[in-house]
Amino acid sequence: MLSSNADGYGRLIYDHYRGLPSAEVIERDDGWFGVSAGAPAYFASFDEWPPHERKAMRYARGRVLDIGCGAGRVALHLQARGQEVVAVDLSPLAVKTCLLRGVHDARILPITQVTRRFGEFDTIVMFGNNFGLFGNPHRARWLLRRFHGLTSPKARILAESRDPYQSKHADHRRYHQLNRSRRRLPGQLRIRMRCGRACTPWFDYLLVSPREMGAIVAGTGWRVAKLIRSNGPVYVGVLEKAGDKI
Ligand SMILES: C[S@@+](CC[C@H](N)C(=O)[O-])C[C@H]1O[C@@H](n2cnc3c(N)ncnc32)[C@H](O)[C@@H]1O
């Protein structure tokens, strides 16, 4: 289990829940630092979500798995709609916050440990750019094939990502070049996240364009059936079962 010193997301989420100030500091392996919008977005109620996420919720049907559930905003919304949700997150403090906020079924579990023992799902939600949790294309394909076996025939994955090429920032452009030279996808970030004294281990976080998402998904038993775009670089890919052999 993630130690409390390594539970950066949990620190951010639990401190915000308790009314304490908290900031999400991202450190990238080229020395770049950034401060993200952070905790309030993870606690937003449905009417405060960006339009593309609200629209994507129309595709969430049946029994739902919410991967990297954070403070539980997706799970709470779907529960209120009467849907059964299993919410999982690597972070013990995030899961504690979910339970305190009323999520019925929240578990400490990394994305790689979801198995059939949790039953069959009709929808998997990966919001908050959580397509990124796949880490790299190889791991994405492995996990997508696993998810195929955990889901019903008409299942969907609602996978949010950010198109890295829409950034004009010179630091990000330089990082894309660095990644190309390392034979990584330009948007395959190596980052760690800090909040207060907590700092996550370094991890790979995969940002993809819609075209890259389509290429990664091909041959895994899934296809990108629909793209729900925002006004900016963030979008949701609605993945459906492709009916092809995997
Ligand atoms: C950017 S937040 C998104 C939270 C939520 N999905 C939302 O949209 O509000 C990412 C979440 O993923 C969790 N996470 C990070 N790595 C993970 C992993 N390997 N498996 C499961 N959850 C993970 C973090 O602890 C954090 O709560």
Short mmCIF file of C-alpha atoms and ligand atoms in Angstrom, two decimals:
data_model
loop_
_atom_site.label_atom_id
_atom_site.label_comp_id
_atom_site.label_asym_id
_atom_site.label_seq_id
_atom_site.Cartn_x
_atom_site.Cartn_y
_atom_site.Cartn_z
CA MET A 1 0.00 0.00 0.00
CA LEU A 2 1.11 3.57 -0.74
CA SER A 3 2.79 5.06 2.37
CA SER A 4 1.42 8.37 3.69
CA ASN A 5 4.64 10.13 2.57
CA ALA A 6 3.97 8.93 -0.99
CA ASP A 7 0.23 9.69 -1.00
CA GLY A 8 0.41 13.09 -2.71
CA TYR A 9 -3.08 12.91 -4.28
CA GLY A 10 -4.56 11.69 -1.03
CA ARG A 11 -2.93 14.53 0.93
CA LEU A 12 -4.34 17.06 -1.54
CA ILE A 13 -7.84 15.57 -1.46
CA TYR A 14 -8.11 14.86 2.26
CA ASP A 15 -6.73 18.30 3.23
CA HIS A 16 -9.23 20.01 0.94
CA TYR A 17 -12.02 17.89 2.42
CA ARG A 18 -10.99 19.13 5.89
CA GLY A 19 -11.02 22.73 4.71
CA LEU A 20 -7.23 23.11 4.69
CA PRO A 21 -5.41 24.90 1.86
CA SER A 22 -3.62 22.51 -0.50
CA ALA A 23 -1.80 22.81 -3.83
CA GLU A 24 -0.99 20.20 -6.47
CA VAL A 25 2.59 20.62 -7.64
CA ILE A 26 3.67 18.59 -10.67
CA GLU A 27 7.36 17.91 -11.28
CA ARG A 28 8.46 16.53 -14.65
CA ASP A 29 11.70 14.64 -15.31
CA ASP A 30 13.13 17.49 -17.43
CA GLY A 31 13.09 19.79 -14.38
CA TRP A 32 9.81 21.54 -15.27
CA PHE A 33 7.42 22.32 -12.41
CA GLY A 34 3.76 23.33 -12.63
CA VAL A 35 0.89 23.99 -10.25
CA SER A 36 -2.39 22.44 -11.34
CA ALA A 37 -5.97 23.58 -10.72
CA GLY A 38 -6.00 20.92 -8.02
CA ALA A 39 -8.48 19.94 -5.37
CA PRO A 40 -11.62 22.03 -6.06
CA ALA A 41 -12.05 20.34 -9.48
CA TYR A 42 -12.01 16.92 -7.80
CA PHE A 43 -14.90 17.97 -5.51
CA ALA A 44 -17.00 19.73 -8.14
CA SER A 45 -20.69 18.89 -8.30
CA PHE A 46 -22.13 17.72 -11.62
CA ASP A 47 -23.43 21.16 -12.66
CA GLU A 48 -19.89 22.56 -12.22
CA TRP A 49 -18.22 19.96 -14.45
CA PRO A 50 -17.00 21.00 -17.90
CA PRO A 51 -19.66 20.44 -20.60
CA HIS A 52 -17.78 17.62 -22.36
CA GLU A 53 -17.69 15.59 -19.12
CA ARG A 54 -21.38 16.19 -18.45
CA LYS A 55 -22.17 15.07 -21.99
CA ALA A 56 -20.01 11.95 -21.59
CA MET A 57 -22.04 10.91 -18.54
CA ARG A 58 -24.95 10.17 -20.91
CA TYR A 59 -22.91 7.16 -22.03
CA ALA A 60 -22.41 5.78 -18.51
CA ARG A 61 -24.92 3.00 -18.10
CA GLY A 62 -25.38 -0.02 -15.83
CA ARG A 63 -22.82 -1.09 -13.26
CA VAL A 64 -19.83 1.27 -13.27
CA LEU A 65 -16.15 1.02 -12.36
CA ASP A 66 -14.64 4.45 -11.58
CA ILE A 67 -10.85 4.11 -11.94
CA GLY A 68 -8.68 6.66 -10.11
CA CYS A 69 -11.81 7.97 -8.42
CA GLY A 70 -10.11 10.81 -6.47
CA ALA A 71 -12.59 12.46 -4.14
CA GLY A 72 -15.48 10.50 -5.67
CA ARG A 73 -17.28 13.17 -7.72
CA VAL A 74 -18.13 10.71 -10.53
CA ALA A 75 -19.17 7.92 -8.16
CA LEU A 76 -21.40 10.25 -6.12
CA HIS A 77 -23.11 11.57 -9.25
CA LEU A 78 -23.80 8.09 -10.62
CA GLN A 79 -24.97 6.81 -7.23
CA ALA A 80 -27.44 9.71 -7.08
CA ARG A 81 -28.70 8.54 -10.49
CA GLY A 82 -29.34 5.12 -8.93
CA GLN A 83 -26.39 3.31 -10.52
CA GLU A 84 -24.13 0.84 -8.74
CA VAL A 85 -20.53 2.06 -8.70
CA VAL A 86 -17.27 0.51 -7.57
CA ALA A 87 -14.74 3.33 -7.08
CA VAL A 88 -11.04 2.43 -6.93
CA ASP A 89 -7.94 4.49 -6.29
CA LEU A 90 -4.32 3.83 -5.43
CA SER A 91 -4.50 6.48 -2.71
CA PRO A 92 -5.63 5.44 0.81
CA LEU A 93 -6.53 9.03 1.73
CA ALA A 94 -8.54 9.53 -1.46
CA VAL A 95 -10.53 6.38 -0.71
CA LYS A 96 -11.03 7.49 2.90
CA THR A 97 -12.38 10.81 1.60
CA CYS A 98 -14.71 9.02 -0.84
CA LEU A 99 -16.16 6.93 1.99
CA LEU A 100 -16.56 10.01 4.23
CA ARG A 101 -18.39 11.76 1.39
CA GLY A 102 -20.83 8.89 0.98
CA VAL A 103 -19.44 6.70 -1.80
CA HIS A 104 -20.89 3.26 -0.96
CA ASP A 105 -18.13 1.09 -2.44
CA ALA A 106 -14.66 2.65 -2.58
CA ARG A 107 -11.52 0.54 -2.48
CA ILE A 108 -7.78 1.08 -2.32
CA LEU A 109 -6.68 -0.56 -5.54
CA PRO A 110 -4.26 0.30 -8.36
CA ILE A 111 -5.52 0.18 -11.95
CA THR A 112 -3.47 -2.98 -12.51
CA GLN A 113 -5.25 -4.95 -9.76
CA VAL A 114 -8.85 -4.78 -10.97
CA THR A 115 -9.92 -8.37 -11.57
CA ARG A 116 -13.06 -10.42 -12.16
CA ARG A 117 -13.56 -10.85 -8.40
CA PHE A 118 -15.25 -7.41 -8.46
CA GLY A 119 -17.90 -8.71 -10.86
CA GLU A 120 -18.82 -7.57 -14.36
CA PHE A 121 -19.03 -3.90 -15.34
CA ASP A 122 -21.08 -2.14 -18.03
CA THR A 123 -19.07 1.10 -17.97
CA ILE A 124 -15.55 2.05 -16.93
CA VAL A 125 -14.99 5.75 -16.23
CA MET A 126 -11.50 7.29 -16.42
CA PHE A 127 -12.09 10.99 -15.78
CA GLY A 128 -9.59 13.65 -14.73
CA ASN A 129 -7.41 12.69 -17.76
CA ASN A 130 -7.18 9.20 -16.30
CA PHE A 131 -6.43 7.61 -19.68
CA GLY A 132 -3.04 8.83 -18.45
CA LEU A 133 -2.99 6.11 -15.78
CA PHE A 134 -2.30 3.58 -18.55
CA GLY A 135 1.24 5.05 -18.45
CA ASN A 136 2.49 3.95 -21.86
CA PRO A 137 1.03 2.39 -25.02
CA HIS A 138 2.19 -1.14 -24.17
CA ARG A 139 0.63 -1.04 -20.70
CA ALA A 140 -2.50 0.57 -22.14
CA ARG A 141 -3.00 -2.32 -24.56
CA TRP A 142 -2.41 -4.89 -21.83
CA LEU A 143 -4.93 -3.24 -19.50
CA LEU A 144 -7.51 -2.64 -22.25
CA ARG A 145 -7.44 -6.37 -23.08
CA ARG A 146 -7.92 -7.13 -19.37
CA PHE A 147 -10.82 -4.67 -19.16
CA HIS A 148 -12.40 -6.43 -22.14
CA GLY A 149 -12.66 -9.58 -20.02
CA LEU A 150 -14.15 -7.73 -17.02
CA THR A 151 -16.97 -6.06 -18.90
CA SER A 152 -20.34 -6.93 -20.44
CA PRO A 153 -20.74 -7.33 -24.24
CA LYS A 154 -22.11 -3.79 -24.73
CA ALA A 155 -19.69 -2.17 -22.29
CA ARG A 156 -18.09 1.25 -22.71
CA ILE A 157 -14.99 2.96 -21.41
CA LEU A 158 -15.24 6.74 -20.97
CA ALA A 159 -11.59 7.74 -21.23
CA GLU A 160 -10.60 11.35 -20.73
CA SER A 161 -7.31 12.63 -22.11
CA ARG A 162 -5.55 15.83 -23.13
CA ASP A 163 -4.13 16.34 -26.61
CA PRO A 164 -0.49 17.29 -25.89
CA TYR A 165 0.01 18.85 -29.34
CA GLN A 166 -2.42 21.67 -28.60
CA SER A 167 0.17 23.23 -26.29
CA LYS A 168 2.26 26.02 -27.82
CA HIS A 169 4.43 26.33 -24.71
CA ALA A 170 8.13 26.09 -25.66
CA ASP A 171 8.95 23.95 -22.58
CA HIS A 172 6.32 21.39 -23.55
CA ARG A 173 7.39 21.39 -27.22
CA ARG A 174 10.98 20.77 -26.08
CA TYR A 175 9.79 17.94 -23.86
CA HIS A 176 7.96 16.32 -26.79
CA GLN A 177 11.26 16.40 -28.72
CA LEU A 178 13.11 14.90 -25.77
CA ASN A 179 10.57 12.09 -25.64
CA ARG A 180 10.87 11.44 -29.38
CA SER A 181 14.63 11.11 -28.92
CA ARG A 182 13.97 8.60 -26.10
CA ARG A 183 11.58 6.67 -28.39
CA ARG A 184 8.64 7.53 -26.16
CA LEU A 185 5.37 9.04 -27.31
CA PRO A 186 5.70 12.86 -27.07
CA GLY A 187 2.95 12.97 -24.41
CA GLN A 188 4.36 10.16 -22.27
CA LEU A 189 5.21 12.27 -19.26
CA ARG A 190 7.43 11.08 -16.45
CA ILE A 191 6.19 12.99 -13.42
CA ARG A 192 5.69 12.99 -9.70
CA MET A 193 3.18 14.98 -7.73
CA ARG A 194 3.77 16.85 -4.48
CA CYS A 195 1.37 18.18 -1.91
CA GLY A 196 2.68 19.44 1.40
CA ARG A 197 5.34 16.97 2.54
CA ALA A 198 3.89 14.09 0.53
CA CYS A 199 5.36 13.19 -2.85
CA THR A 200 4.31 10.33 -5.13
CA PRO A 201 6.93 8.05 -6.67
CA TRP A 202 7.88 8.92 -10.27
CA PHE A 203 5.30 7.50 -12.68
CA ASP A 204 4.52 7.60 -16.40
CA TYR A 205 1.41 9.54 -17.33
CA LEU A 206 0.24 9.25 -20.93
CA LEU A 207 -1.33 12.20 -22.75
CA VAL A 208 -2.54 11.34 -26.24
CA SER A 209 -4.17 13.00 -29.21
CA PRO A 210 -7.46 11.49 -30.42
CA ARG A 211 -5.54 9.84 -33.29
CA GLU A 212 -3.03 8.29 -30.89
CA MET A 213 -5.86 7.06 -28.67
CA GLY A 214 -7.40 5.33 -31.72
CA ALA A 215 -4.07 3.72 -32.64
CA ILE A 216 -3.42 2.47 -29.09
CA VAL A 217 -6.91 1.04 -28.72
CA ALA A 218 -6.88 -0.78 -32.11
CA GLY A 219 -6.54 -4.53 -31.72
CA THR A 220 -7.40 -4.62 -28.01
CA GLY A 221 -11.06 -5.51 -28.57
CA TRP A 222 -12.09 -1.85 -28.20
CA ARG A 223 -12.56 1.02 -30.66
CA VAL A 224 -13.05 4.74 -30.20
CA ALA A 225 -16.74 4.96 -31.12
CA LYS A 226 -17.10 8.66 -30.37
CA LEU A 227 -15.03 11.68 -29.35
CA ILE A 228 -16.56 14.26 -27.06
CA ARG A 229 -14.45 17.38 -27.39
CA SER A 230 -14.15 20.45 -25.21
CA ASN A 231 -13.19 23.93 -26.37
CA GLY A 232 -9.60 23.13 -25.40
CA PRO A 233 -7.19 20.18 -25.52
CA VAL A 234 -9.19 17.90 -23.20
CA TYR A 235 -11.65 15.37 -24.60
CA VAL A 236 -13.40 12.11 -23.75
CA GLY A 237 -13.05 9.05 -25.94
CA VAL A 238 -16.10 6.77 -25.77
CA LEU A 239 -14.68 3.28 -26.28
CA GLU A 240 -16.96 0.43 -27.28
CA LYS A 241 -16.26 -3.22 -27.93
CA ALA A 242 -15.02 -3.69 -31.47
CA GLY A 243 -16.11 -7.25 -32.00
CA ASP A 244 -12.67 -8.11 -33.41
CA LYS A 245 -10.41 -10.88 -32.15
CA ILE A 246 -7.98 -10.01 -29.35
C1 LIG B 1 -6.23 13.54 -11.61
S1 LIG B 1 -6.99 12.66 -10.26
C2 LIG B 1 -8.62 12.35 -10.97
C3 LIG B 1 -9.67 12.05 -9.93
C4 LIG B 1 -11.07 11.78 -10.46
N1 LIG B 1 -11.11 10.74 -11.47
C5 LIG B 1 -11.71 13.03 -10.99
O1 LIG B 1 -11.87 13.16 -12.21
O2 LIG B 1 -12.08 13.89 -10.18
C6 LIG B 1 -6.15 11.09 -10.48
C7 LIG B 1 -6.47 10.04 -9.43
O3 LIG B 1 -5.90 8.80 -9.86
C8 LIG B 1 -5.30 8.15 -8.76
N2 LIG B 1 -4.25 7.23 -9.23
C9 LIG B 1 -2.98 7.54 -9.59
N3 LIG B 1 -2.33 6.45 -9.99
C10 LIG B 1 -3.21 5.42 -9.90
C11 LIG B 1 -3.14 4.03 -10.16
N4 LIG B 1 -2.01 3.48 -10.63
N5 LIG B 1 -4.23 3.27 -9.96
C12 LIG B 1 -5.38 3.82 -9.49
N6 LIG B 1 -5.51 5.13 -9.20
C13 LIG B 1 -4.44 5.93 -9.40
C14 LIG B 1 -4.78 9.29 -7.89
O4 LIG B 1 -4.58 8.85 -6.55
C15 LIG B 1 -5.87 10.34 -8.05
O5 LIG B 1 -6.85 10.22 -7.07
#
